[in-house]
């Protein structure tokens, strides 16, 4: 007897679907290491500027070394994610069309798999997915406002305002350090919440299409 449909089973089915190379969102290992090294070096640079005397040459050397490591790490992380060829309008449209052709049969297989489950179960999961999706839309603005529409721009503006009057070697206050880390943490949490909301949208759409397909079959 087939086990009842669950969100965990649906998530596993979605993750098992083949992805077109252009649609891969997995960050390369080199990019992860580069960004991690850059972030750690930035933290060490802030701590060095806070704990070490600003007048000592060693402070400037340590802070300068951390800054160089940070920039190199960030450059490696960003370079690993750059496209091999410069995108154009024509190439982007062509890749999008190829991705749609590749995804269509997998999408249809997933819908047919859902249609093989009892309608009562599909309705229960669909109603709850719609409820949770609506809740996530109401809850996210309380944390980030419109940050999901502005992208990374608020972070860059806030960091610019934070460091536009900075001096070398850096000697930030504890308040500035806390604010920077709070900003980065809040932005990361908002990205996680947005990722969950996108997945809820997929659940909601797939379950509704499966229910509609069952009615058409009948």
PDB file of N, CA, C and O in Angstrom, residues 46 61 72 103 170 194 207 212:
ATOM      1  N   UNK A  46      37.874  43.873  11.776  1.00  0.00           N
ATOM      2  CA  UNK A  46      37.117  44.677  12.730  1.00  0.00           C
ATOM      3  C   UNK A  46      37.625  44.494  14.152  1.00  0.00           C
ATOM      4  O   UNK A  46      37.798  45.456  14.907  1.00  0.00           O
ATOM      5  N   UNK A  61      49.470  46.925  10.010  1.00  0.00           N
ATOM      6  CA  UNK A  61      49.896  45.773   9.212  1.00  0.00           C
ATOM      7  C   UNK A  61      48.870  44.647   9.295  1.00  0.00           C
ATOM      8  O   UNK A  61      48.490  44.049   8.282  1.00  0.00           O
ATOM      9  N   UNK A  72      40.678  39.468  -1.564  1.00  0.00           N
ATOM     10  CA  UNK A  72      41.025  38.312  -2.409  1.00  0.00           C
ATOM     11  C   UNK A  72      39.972  37.220  -2.287  1.00  0.00           C
ATOM     12  O   UNK A  72      39.546  36.622  -3.282  1.00  0.00           O
ATOM     13  N   UNK A 103      12.590  21.407 -18.606  1.00  0.00           N
ATOM     14  CA  UNK A 103      11.827  21.241 -17.364  1.00  0.00           C
ATOM     15  C   UNK A 103      10.412  20.721 -17.590  1.00  0.00           C
ATOM     16  O   UNK A 103       9.821  20.120 -16.678  1.00  0.00           O
ATOM     17  N   UNK A 170      41.211  50.994  10.806  1.00  0.00           N
ATOM     18  CA  UNK A 170      39.832  51.056  11.320  1.00  0.00           C
ATOM     19  C   UNK A 170      39.798  50.898  12.831  1.00  0.00           C
ATOM     20  O   UNK A 170      40.535  50.101  13.398  1.00  0.00           O
ATOM     21  N   UNK A 194      12.541  34.116   2.458  1.00  0.00           N
ATOM     22  CA  UNK A 194      12.090  34.238   1.071  1.00  0.00           C
ATOM     23  C   UNK A 194      12.230  32.905   0.349  1.00  0.00           C
ATOM     24  O   UNK A 194      11.355  32.517  -0.448  1.00  0.00           O
ATOM     25  N   UNK A 207       0.039  21.437  -6.132  1.00  0.00           N
ATOM     26  CA  UNK A 207      -1.140  20.760  -5.587  1.00  0.00           C
ATOM     27  C   UNK A 207      -2.418  21.236  -6.272  1.00  0.00           C
ATOM     28  O   UNK A 207      -3.315  20.426  -6.561  1.00  0.00           O
ATOM     29  N   UNK A 212      -6.789  20.174 -10.198  1.00  0.00           N
ATOM     30  CA  UNK A 212      -7.472  20.570 -11.427  1.00  0.00           C
ATOM     31  C   UNK A 212      -7.384  19.460 -12.469  1.00  0.00           C
ATOM     32  O   UNK A 212      -8.356  19.165 -13.179  1.00  0.00           O
TER      33      UNK A 212
END
